[in-house]
Amino acid sequence: AAAVIAIAAIAAYGRSFTVPMLYDDVPTIAGNPTLRHWASALAAPNATTAGGRPVLNLSLALNYRVGGTSVWSYHALNLAIHAAAGLLLLGVVRRTLAPRVGEPALPIAFAVSLLWVVHPLQTEAVTYIVQRAESLMGFFYLLTLYGFIRSVDPDTRSRAFWTVACVGSCALGMGTKEVMVSAPLIVLLYDRTFVAGTFSEALRLRKGLHIALFATWVPLGLLVLSSHGRGGTAGSASGVEWWRYGLTQFHAV
């Protein structure tokens, strides 16, 4: 199942490696001097898509080290991130359903993950280079949830490792894109729904883990403040009324 999902991702996006830099790619990659040196790779200019997103900027710096502004390496990593996220989704769905439906969990999880990997709605996040912000955040989001599932599985030998992976990936996601803000809440809801049965039991059994996950909001808040509305291009400083901004979301969807 994992091999088919990976092959499907490559088949769907394998011809995207020559897509040139578009729109925000240019200032965020070609015009971003912080990618040239490891010492500055965590401090992207605020006016770029990577502003206030150090993990995203670091991943772009890695690509710059490999091939400069040649687009192939950026697209290769984007595709790898997308395929890996598909495999994490396979694991999340399978491990969630297995105790409840038994053997059908694998084919169900396979169908869900395969559809998600090749769905046209994912195109922009994979082929538009700087939208790695979305796909990489999604990868860390799924890894956070998968890590939690493995950490509470009584059959898992390295539960401590998966606990660290859960919190670590949550923190990395916060440094990738702000949408990650909901991850600690989703893990708590998952714990209540599929593991503990109640919120009080979830907090009684795993209070430390949930506190650690919610603590990742602190660096996220600092990063948001440091970006100053991404150079005035996002947030209330952009000069657009909040209700007009909200209405644009319906048009975009």
PDB file of N, CA and C in Angstrom, residues 6-92:
ATOM      1  N   ALA A   6       3.272   6.007  -2.866  1.00  0.00           N
ATOM      2  CA  ALA A   6       4.460   6.763  -3.275  1.00  0.00           C
ATOM      3  C   ALA A   6       4.573   6.834  -4.793  1.00  0.00           C
ATOM      4  N   ILE A   7       4.319   5.712  -5.465  1.00  0.00           N
ATOM      5  CA  ILE A   7       4.385   5.683  -6.931  1.00  0.00           C
ATOM      6  C   ILE A   7       3.312   6.585  -7.534  1.00  0.00           C
ATOM      7  N   ALA A   8       2.119   6.595  -6.933  1.00  0.00           N
ATOM      8  CA  ALA A   8       1.035   7.446  -7.429  1.00  0.00           C
ATOM      9  C   ALA A   8       1.397   8.921  -7.311  1.00  0.00           C
ATOM     10  N   ALA A   9       2.059   9.291  -6.206  1.00  0.00           N
ATOM     11  CA  ALA A   9       2.479  10.685  -6.027  1.00  0.00           C
ATOM     12  C   ALA A   9       3.499  11.076  -7.093  1.00  0.00           C
ATOM     13  N   ILE A  10       4.449  10.188  -7.360  1.00  0.00           N
ATOM     14  CA  ILE A  10       5.459  10.458  -8.378  1.00  0.00           C
ATOM     15  C   ILE A  10       4.819  10.548  -9.762  1.00  0.00           C
ATOM     16  N   ALA A  11       3.870   9.656 -10.038  1.00  0.00           N
ATOM     17  CA  ALA A  11       3.192   9.673 -11.338  1.00  0.00           C
ATOM     18  C   ALA A  11       2.397  10.956 -11.537  1.00  0.00           C
ATOM     19  N   ALA A  12       1.787  11.441 -10.462  1.00  0.00           N
ATOM     20  CA  ALA A  12       0.956  12.644 -10.564  1.00  0.00           C
ATOM     21  C   ALA A  12       1.788  13.912 -10.723  1.00  0.00           C
ATOM     22  N   TYR A  13       2.958  13.967 -10.066  1.00  0.00           N
ATOM     23  CA  TYR A  13       3.721  15.218 -10.017  1.00  0.00           C
ATOM     24  C   TYR A  13       5.133  15.115 -10.592  1.00  0.00           C
ATOM     25  N   GLY A  14       5.466  13.974 -11.180  1.00  0.00           N
ATOM     26  CA  GLY A  14       6.821  13.781 -11.691  1.00  0.00           C
ATOM     27  C   GLY A  14       7.215  14.744 -12.795  1.00  0.00           C
ATOM     28  N   ARG A  15       6.233  15.296 -13.495  1.00  0.00           N
ATOM     29  CA  ARG A  15       6.541  16.220 -14.593  1.00  0.00           C
ATOM     30  C   ARG A  15       6.540  17.680 -14.145  1.00  0.00           C
ATOM     31  N   SER A  16       6.498  17.906 -12.856  1.00  0.00           N
ATOM     32  CA  SER A  16       6.436  19.280 -12.351  1.00  0.00           C
ATOM     33  C   SER A  16       7.809  19.863 -12.025  1.00  0.00           C
ATOM     34  N   PHE A  17       8.880  19.088 -12.234  1.00  0.00           N
ATOM     35  CA  PHE A  17      10.209  19.515 -11.805  1.00  0.00           C
ATOM     36  C   PHE A  17      10.767  20.683 -12.609  1.00  0.00           C
ATOM     37  N   THR A  18      10.159  20.990 -13.746  1.00  0.00           N
ATOM     38  CA  THR A  18      10.638  22.114 -14.564  1.00  0.00           C
ATOM     39  C   THR A  18       9.748  23.350 -14.435  1.00  0.00           C
ATOM     40  N   VAL A  19       8.740  23.283 -13.578  1.00  0.00           N
ATOM     41  CA  VAL A  19       7.879  24.455 -13.372  1.00  0.00           C
ATOM     42  C   VAL A  19       8.730  25.601 -12.838  1.00  0.00           C
ATOM     43  N   PRO A  20       8.736  26.758 -13.496  1.00  0.00           N
ATOM     44  CA  PRO A  20       9.617  27.857 -13.064  1.00  0.00           C
ATOM     45  C   PRO A  20       9.129  28.519 -11.782  1.00  0.00           C
ATOM     46  N   MET A  21       9.955  29.396 -11.238  1.00  0.00           N
ATOM     47  CA  MET A  21       9.542  30.169 -10.068  1.00  0.00           C
ATOM     48  C   MET A  21       8.431  31.124 -10.475  1.00  0.00           C
ATOM     49  N   LEU A  22       7.394  31.200  -9.644  1.00  0.00           N
ATOM     50  CA  LEU A  22       6.231  32.024  -9.930  1.00  0.00           C
ATOM     51  C   LEU A  22       5.904  32.920  -8.739  1.00  0.00           C
ATOM     52  N   TYR A  23       5.427  34.115  -9.016  1.00  0.00           N
ATOM     53  CA  TYR A  23       4.894  35.002  -7.988  1.00  0.00           C
ATOM     54  C   TYR A  23       5.824  35.113  -6.775  1.00  0.00           C
ATOM     55  N   ASP A  24       5.363  34.641  -5.609  1.00  0.00           N
ATOM     56  CA  ASP A  24       6.145  34.807  -4.378  1.00  0.00           C
ATOM     57  C   ASP A  24       7.416  33.976  -4.339  1.00  0.00           C
ATOM     58  N   ASP A  25       7.572  33.035  -5.279  1.00  0.00           N
ATOM     59  CA  ASP A  25       8.827  32.276  -5.338  1.00  0.00           C
ATOM     60  C   ASP A  25      10.025  33.204  -5.542  1.00  0.00           C
ATOM     61  N   VAL A  26       9.823  34.219  -6.358  1.00  0.00           N
ATOM     62  CA  VAL A  26      10.950  35.072  -6.750  1.00  0.00           C
ATOM     63  C   VAL A  26      11.543  35.818  -5.562  1.00  0.00           C
ATOM     64  N   PRO A  27      10.749  36.616  -4.793  1.00  0.00           N
ATOM     65  CA  PRO A  27      11.364  37.295  -3.643  1.00  0.00           C
ATOM     66  C   PRO A  27      11.743  36.343  -2.509  1.00  0.00           C
ATOM     67  N   THR A  28      11.013  35.237  -2.357  1.00  0.00           N
ATOM     68  CA  THR A  28      11.257  34.332  -1.235  1.00  0.00           C
ATOM     69  C   THR A  28      12.468  33.445  -1.463  1.00  0.00           C
ATOM     70  N   ILE A  29      12.809  33.168  -2.730  1.00  0.00           N
ATOM     71  CA  ILE A  29      13.954  32.292  -3.026  1.00  0.00           C
ATOM     72  C   ILE A  29      15.070  33.061  -3.730  1.00  0.00           C
ATOM     73  N   ALA A  30      14.790  33.503  -4.940  1.00  0.00           N
ATOM     74  CA  ALA A  30      15.840  34.172  -5.718  1.00  0.00           C
ATOM     75  C   ALA A  30      16.286  35.475  -5.068  1.00  0.00           C
ATOM     76  N   GLY A  31      15.346  36.190  -4.444  1.00  0.00           N
ATOM     77  CA  GLY A  31      15.686  37.476  -3.842  1.00  0.00           C
ATOM     78  C   GLY A  31      15.863  37.427  -2.341  1.00  0.00           C
ATOM     79  N   ASN A  32      16.081  36.251  -1.800  1.00  0.00           N
ATOM     80  CA  ASN A  32      16.194  36.075  -0.349  1.00  0.00           C
ATOM     81  C   ASN A  32      17.656  35.812   0.029  1.00  0.00           C
ATOM     82  N   PRO A  33      18.373  36.813   0.511  1.00  0.00           N
ATOM     83  CA  PRO A  33      19.799  36.633   0.820  1.00  0.00           C
ATOM     84  C   PRO A  33      20.055  35.716   2.010  1.00  0.00           C
ATOM     85  N   THR A  34      19.046  35.477   2.856  1.00  0.00           N
ATOM     86  CA  THR A  34      19.274  34.637   4.043  1.00  0.00           C
ATOM     87  C   THR A  34      19.469  33.165   3.686  1.00  0.00           C
ATOM     88  N   LEU A  35      19.134  32.790   2.447  1.00  0.00           N
ATOM     89  CA  LEU A  35      19.311  31.402   2.033  1.00  0.00           C
ATOM     90  C   LEU A  35      20.757  31.082   1.702  1.00  0.00           C
ATOM     91  N   ARG A  36      21.579  32.106   1.526  1.00  0.00           N
ATOM     92  CA  ARG A  36      22.956  31.903   1.085  1.00  0.00           C
ATOM     93  C   ARG A  36      23.870  31.375   2.173  1.00  0.00           C
ATOM     94  N   HIS A  37      23.509  31.592   3.441  1.00  0.00           N
ATOM     95  CA  HIS A  37      24.389  31.215   4.543  1.00  0.00           C
ATOM     96  C   HIS A  37      23.576  30.518   5.629  1.00  0.00           C
ATOM     97  N   TRP A  38      24.133  29.458   6.201  1.00  0.00           N
ATOM     98  CA  TRP A  38      23.433  28.737   7.251  1.00  0.00           C
ATOM     99  C   TRP A  38      23.168  29.625   8.459  1.00  0.00           C
ATOM    100  N   ALA A  39      24.057  30.567   8.732  1.00  0.00           N
ATOM    101  CA  ALA A  39      23.913  31.414   9.913  1.00  0.00           C
ATOM    102  C   ALA A  39      22.664  32.277   9.866  1.00  0.00           C
ATOM    103  N   SER A  40      22.186  32.587   8.655  1.00  0.00           N
ATOM    104  CA  SER A  40      21.008  33.448   8.523  1.00  0.00           C
ATOM    105  C   SER A  40      19.778  32.685   8.044  1.00  0.00           C
ATOM    106  N   ALA A  41      19.881  31.365   7.937  1.00  0.00           N
ATOM    107  CA  ALA A  41      18.807  30.572   7.325  1.00  0.00           C
ATOM    108  C   ALA A  41      17.524  30.544   8.138  1.00  0.00           C
ATOM    109  N   LEU A  42      17.597  30.903   9.402  1.00  0.00           N
ATOM    110  CA  LEU A  42      16.396  30.893  10.243  1.00  0.00           C
ATOM    111  C   LEU A  42      15.748  32.271  10.356  1.00  0.00           C
ATOM    112  N   ALA A  43      16.253  33.245   9.613  1.00  0.00           N
ATOM    113  CA  ALA A  43      15.751  34.618   9.741  1.00  0.00           C
ATOM    114  C   ALA A  43      15.406  35.192   8.378  1.00  0.00           C
ATOM    115  N   ALA A  44      14.300  34.734   7.800  1.00  0.00           N
ATOM    116  CA  ALA A  44      13.879  35.211   6.482  1.00  0.00           C
ATOM    117  C   ALA A  44      13.363  36.643   6.564  1.00  0.00           C
ATOM    118  N   PRO A  45      13.507  37.423   5.494  1.00  0.00           N
ATOM    119  CA  PRO A  45      12.959  38.779   5.481  1.00  0.00           C
ATOM    120  C   PRO A  45      11.445  38.761   5.715  1.00  0.00           C
ATOM    121  N   ASN A  46      10.939  39.690   6.510  1.00  0.00           N
ATOM    122  CA  ASN A  46       9.525  39.703   6.867  1.00  0.00           C
ATOM    123  C   ASN A  46       8.599  39.866   5.670  1.00  0.00           C
ATOM    124  N   ALA A  47       9.072  40.526   4.626  1.00  0.00           N
ATOM    125  CA  ALA A  47       8.211  40.805   3.473  1.00  0.00           C
ATOM    126  C   ALA A  47       8.056  39.610   2.541  1.00  0.00           C
ATOM    127  N   THR A  48       8.630  38.470   2.890  1.00  0.00           N
ATOM    128  CA  THR A  48       8.543  37.284   2.046  1.00  0.00           C
ATOM    129  C   THR A  48       7.587  36.266   2.661  1.00  0.00           C
ATOM    130  N   THR A  49       7.234  35.260   1.882  1.00  0.00           N
ATOM    131  CA  THR A  49       6.357  34.188   2.378  1.00  0.00           C
ATOM    132  C   THR A  49       6.982  33.452   3.550  1.00  0.00           C
ATOM    133  N   ALA A  50       8.308  33.405   3.603  1.00  0.00           N
ATOM    134  CA  ALA A  50       9.005  32.691   4.674  1.00  0.00           C
ATOM    135  C   ALA A  50       9.203  33.535   5.921  1.00  0.00           C
ATOM    136  N   GLY A  51       8.764  34.781   5.915  1.00  0.00           N
ATOM    137  CA  GLY A  51       8.926  35.645   7.075  1.00  0.00           C
ATOM    138  C   GLY A  51       8.218  35.088   8.299  1.00  0.00           C
ATOM    139  N   GLY A  52       8.910  34.990   9.413  1.00  0.00           N
ATOM    140  CA  GLY A  52       8.319  34.433  10.622  1.00  0.00           C
ATOM    141  C   GLY A  52       8.113  32.935  10.563  1.00  0.00           C
ATOM    142  N   ARG A  53       8.715  32.275   9.569  1.00  0.00           N
ATOM    143  CA  ARG A  53       8.582  30.828   9.389  1.00  0.00           C
ATOM    144  C   ARG A  53       9.975  30.223   9.208  1.00  0.00           C
ATOM    145  N   PRO A  54      10.744  30.130  10.285  1.00  0.00           N
ATOM    146  CA  PRO A  54      12.151  29.723  10.174  1.00  0.00           C
ATOM    147  C   PRO A  54      12.356  28.315   9.625  1.00  0.00           C
ATOM    148  N   VAL A  55      11.464  27.382   9.945  1.00  0.00           N
ATOM    149  CA  VAL A  55      11.644  26.010   9.459  1.00  0.00           C
ATOM    150  C   VAL A  55      11.454  25.967   7.944  1.00  0.00           C
ATOM    151  N   LEU A  56      10.484  26.701   7.441  1.00  0.00           N
ATOM    152  CA  LEU A  56      10.281  26.801   5.996  1.00  0.00           C
ATOM    153  C   LEU A  56      11.507  27.394   5.328  1.00  0.00           C
ATOM    154  N   ASN A  57      12.022  28.485   5.879  1.00  0.00           N
ATOM    155  CA  ASN A  57      13.181  29.143   5.282  1.00  0.00           C
ATOM    156  C   ASN A  57      14.401  28.238   5.309  1.00  0.00           C
ATOM    157  N   LEU A  58      14.557  27.461   6.389  1.00  0.00           N
ATOM    158  CA  LEU A  58      15.679  26.539   6.490  1.00  0.00           C
ATOM    159  C   LEU A  58      15.602  25.467   5.403  1.00  0.00           C
ATOM    160  N   SER A  59      14.388  24.980   5.112  1.00  0.00           N
ATOM    161  CA  SER A  59      14.235  23.968   4.061  1.00  0.00           C
ATOM    162  C   SER A  59      14.581  24.541   2.695  1.00  0.00           C
ATOM    163  N   LEU A  60      14.249  25.803   2.473  1.00  0.00           N
ATOM    164  CA  LEU A  60      14.600  26.460   1.208  1.00  0.00           C
ATOM    165  C   LEU A  60      16.109  26.672   1.116  1.00  0.00           C
ATOM    166  N   ALA A  61      16.736  26.973   2.262  1.00  0.00           N
ATOM    167  CA  ALA A  61      18.193  27.138   2.292  1.00  0.00           C
ATOM    168  C   ALA A  61      18.884  25.823   1.936  1.00  0.00           C
ATOM    169  N   LEU A  62      18.313  24.715   2.376  1.00  0.00           N
ATOM    170  CA  LEU A  62      18.862  23.404   2.031  1.00  0.00           C
ATOM    171  C   LEU A  62      18.837  23.193   0.521  1.00  0.00           C
ATOM    172  N   ASN A  63      17.715  23.539  -0.113  1.00  0.00           N
ATOM    173  CA  ASN A  63      17.622  23.421  -1.567  1.00  0.00           C
ATOM    174  C   ASN A  63      18.602  24.341  -2.269  1.00  0.00           C
ATOM    175  N   TYR A  64      18.779  25.540  -1.713  1.00  0.00           N
ATOM    176  CA  TYR A  64      19.711  26.495  -2.320  1.00  0.00           C
ATOM    177  C   TYR A  64      21.132  25.939  -2.276  1.00  0.00           C
ATOM    178  N   ARG A  65      21.475  25.262  -1.198  1.00  0.00           N
ATOM    179  CA  ARG A  65      22.795  24.650  -1.082  1.00  0.00           C
ATOM    180  C   ARG A  65      22.989  23.550  -2.121  1.00  0.00           C
ATOM    181  N   VAL A  66      21.898  22.854  -2.439  1.00  0.00           N
ATOM    182  CA  VAL A  66      21.990  21.739  -3.380  1.00  0.00           C
ATOM    183  C   VAL A  66      22.116  22.225  -4.816  1.00  0.00           C
ATOM    184  N   GLY A  67      21.266  23.187  -5.196  1.00  0.00           N
ATOM    185  CA  GLY A  67      21.250  23.588  -6.600  1.00  0.00           C
ATOM    186  C   GLY A  67      21.050  25.055  -6.868  1.00  0.00           C
ATOM    187  N   GLY A  68      21.335  25.911  -5.895  1.00  0.00           N
ATOM    188  CA  GLY A  68      21.163  27.338  -6.113  1.00  0.00           C
ATOM    189  C   GLY A  68      19.710  27.665  -6.405  1.00  0.00           C
ATOM    190  N   THR A  69      19.468  28.398  -7.473  1.00  0.00           N
ATOM    191  CA  THR A  69      18.096  28.759  -7.847  1.00  0.00           C
ATOM    192  C   THR A  69      17.525  27.829  -8.910  1.00  0.00           C
ATOM    193  N   SER A  70      18.219  26.741  -9.205  1.00  0.00           N
ATOM    194  CA  SER A  70      17.694  25.736 -10.123  1.00  0.00           C
ATOM    195  C   SER A  70      16.473  25.089  -9.477  1.00  0.00           C
ATOM    196  N   VAL A  71      15.352  25.036 -10.200  1.00  0.00           N
ATOM    197  CA  VAL A  71      14.085  24.682  -9.562  1.00  0.00           C
ATOM    198  C   VAL A  71      13.929  23.196  -9.261  1.00  0.00           C
ATOM    199  N   TRP A  72      14.698  22.321  -9.893  1.00  0.00           N
ATOM    200  CA  TRP A  72      14.439  20.888  -9.764  1.00  0.00           C
ATOM    201  C   TRP A  72      14.511  20.392  -8.330  1.00  0.00           C
ATOM    202  N   SER A  73      15.512  20.883  -7.558  1.00  0.00           N
ATOM    203  CA  SER A  73      15.658  20.373  -6.190  1.00  0.00           C
ATOM    204  C   SER A  73      14.503  20.820  -5.297  1.00  0.00           C
ATOM    205  N   TYR A  74      14.006  22.043  -5.532  1.00  0.00           N
ATOM    206  CA  TYR A  74      12.864  22.536  -4.749  1.00  0.00           C
ATOM    207  C   TYR A  74      11.628  21.674  -5.018  1.00  0.00           C
ATOM    208  N   HIS A  75      11.398  21.356  -6.282  1.00  0.00           N
ATOM    209  CA  HIS A  75      10.236  20.534  -6.638  1.00  0.00           C
ATOM    210  C   HIS A  75      10.413  19.102  -6.129  1.00  0.00           C
ATOM    211  N   ALA A  76      11.635  18.588  -6.159  1.00  0.00           N
ATOM    212  CA  ALA A  76      11.881  17.231  -5.669  1.00  0.00           C
ATOM    213  C   ALA A  76      11.552  17.121  -4.188  1.00  0.00           C
ATOM    214  N   LEU A  77      11.970  18.119  -3.410  1.00  0.00           N
ATOM    215  CA  LEU A  77      11.681  18.085  -1.975  1.00  0.00           C
ATOM    216  C   LEU A  77      10.190  18.283  -1.719  1.00  0.00           C
ATOM    217  N   ASN A  78       9.558  19.169  -2.487  1.00  0.00           N
ATOM    218  CA  ASN A  78       8.110  19.350  -2.344  1.00  0.00           C
ATOM    219  C   ASN A  78       7.370  18.031  -2.551  1.00  0.00           C
ATOM    220  N   LEU A  79       7.774  17.294  -3.586  1.00  0.00           N
ATOM    221  CA  LEU A  79       7.130  16.022  -3.876  1.00  0.00           C
ATOM    222  C   LEU A  79       7.407  14.996  -2.777  1.00  0.00           C
ATOM    223  N   ALA A  80       8.631  14.974  -2.276  1.00  0.00           N
ATOM    224  CA  ALA A  80       8.975  14.045  -1.201  1.00  0.00           C
ATOM    225  C   ALA A  80       8.155  14.321   0.057  1.00  0.00           C
ATOM    226  N   ILE A  81       7.977  15.606   0.367  1.00  0.00           N
ATOM    227  CA  ILE A  81       7.173  15.993   1.534  1.00  0.00           C
ATOM    228  C   ILE A  81       5.731  15.536   1.354  1.00  0.00           C
ATOM    229  N   HIS A  82       5.199  15.745   0.153  1.00  0.00           N
ATOM    230  CA  HIS A  82       3.810  15.371  -0.126  1.00  0.00           C
ATOM    231  C   HIS A  82       3.627  13.854  -0.025  1.00  0.00           C
ATOM    232  N   ALA A  83       4.529  13.097  -0.599  1.00  0.00           N
ATOM    233  CA  ALA A  83       4.432  11.634  -0.549  1.00  0.00           C
ATOM    234  C   ALA A  83       4.555  11.135   0.886  1.00  0.00           C
ATOM    235  N   ALA A  84       5.474  11.713   1.644  1.00  0.00           N
ATOM    236  CA  ALA A  84       5.660  11.305   3.036  1.00  0.00           C
ATOM    237  C   ALA A  84       4.421  11.610   3.870  1.00  0.00           C
ATOM    238  N   ALA A  85       3.784  12.742   3.599  1.00  0.00           N
ATOM    239  CA  ALA A  85       2.551  13.074   4.302  1.00  0.00           C
ATOM    240  C   ALA A  85       1.458  12.064   3.980  1.00  0.00           C
ATOM    241  N   GLY A  86       1.416  11.614   2.731  1.00  0.00           N
ATOM    242  CA  GLY A  86       0.447  10.592   2.347  1.00  0.00           C
ATOM    243  C   GLY A  86       0.652   9.297   3.116  1.00  0.00           C
ATOM    244  N   LEU A  87       1.915   8.935   3.345  1.00  0.00           N
ATOM    245  CA  LEU A  87       2.213   7.720   4.102  1.00  0.00           C
ATOM    246  C   LEU A  87       1.843   7.889   5.576  1.00  0.00           C
ATOM    247  N   LEU A  88       2.036   9.096   6.112  1.00  0.00           N
ATOM    248  CA  LEU A  88       1.620   9.355   7.495  1.00  0.00           C
ATOM    249  C   LEU A  88       0.101   9.265   7.619  1.00  0.00           C
ATOM    250  N   LEU A  89      -0.604   9.782   6.620  1.00  0.00           N
ATOM    251  CA  LEU A  89      -2.065   9.702   6.634  1.00  0.00           C
ATOM    252  C   LEU A  89      -2.516   8.241   6.612  1.00  0.00           C
ATOM    253  N   LEU A  90      -1.830   7.431   5.820  1.00  0.00           N
ATOM    254  CA  LEU A  90      -2.119   5.996   5.784  1.00  0.00           C
ATOM    255  C   LEU A  90      -1.996   5.400   7.183  1.00  0.00           C
ATOM    256  N   GLY A  91      -0.920   5.750   7.872  1.00  0.00           N
ATOM    257  CA  GLY A  91      -0.702   5.223   9.211  1.00  0.00           C
ATOM    258  C   GLY A  91      -1.722   5.717  10.214  1.00  0.00           C
ATOM    259  N   VAL A  92      -2.071   6.996  10.148  1.00  0.00           N
ATOM    260  CA  VAL A  92      -3.045   7.572  11.079  1.00  0.00           C
ATOM    261  C   VAL A  92      -4.403   6.890  10.938  1.00  0.00           C
TER     262      VAL A  92
END
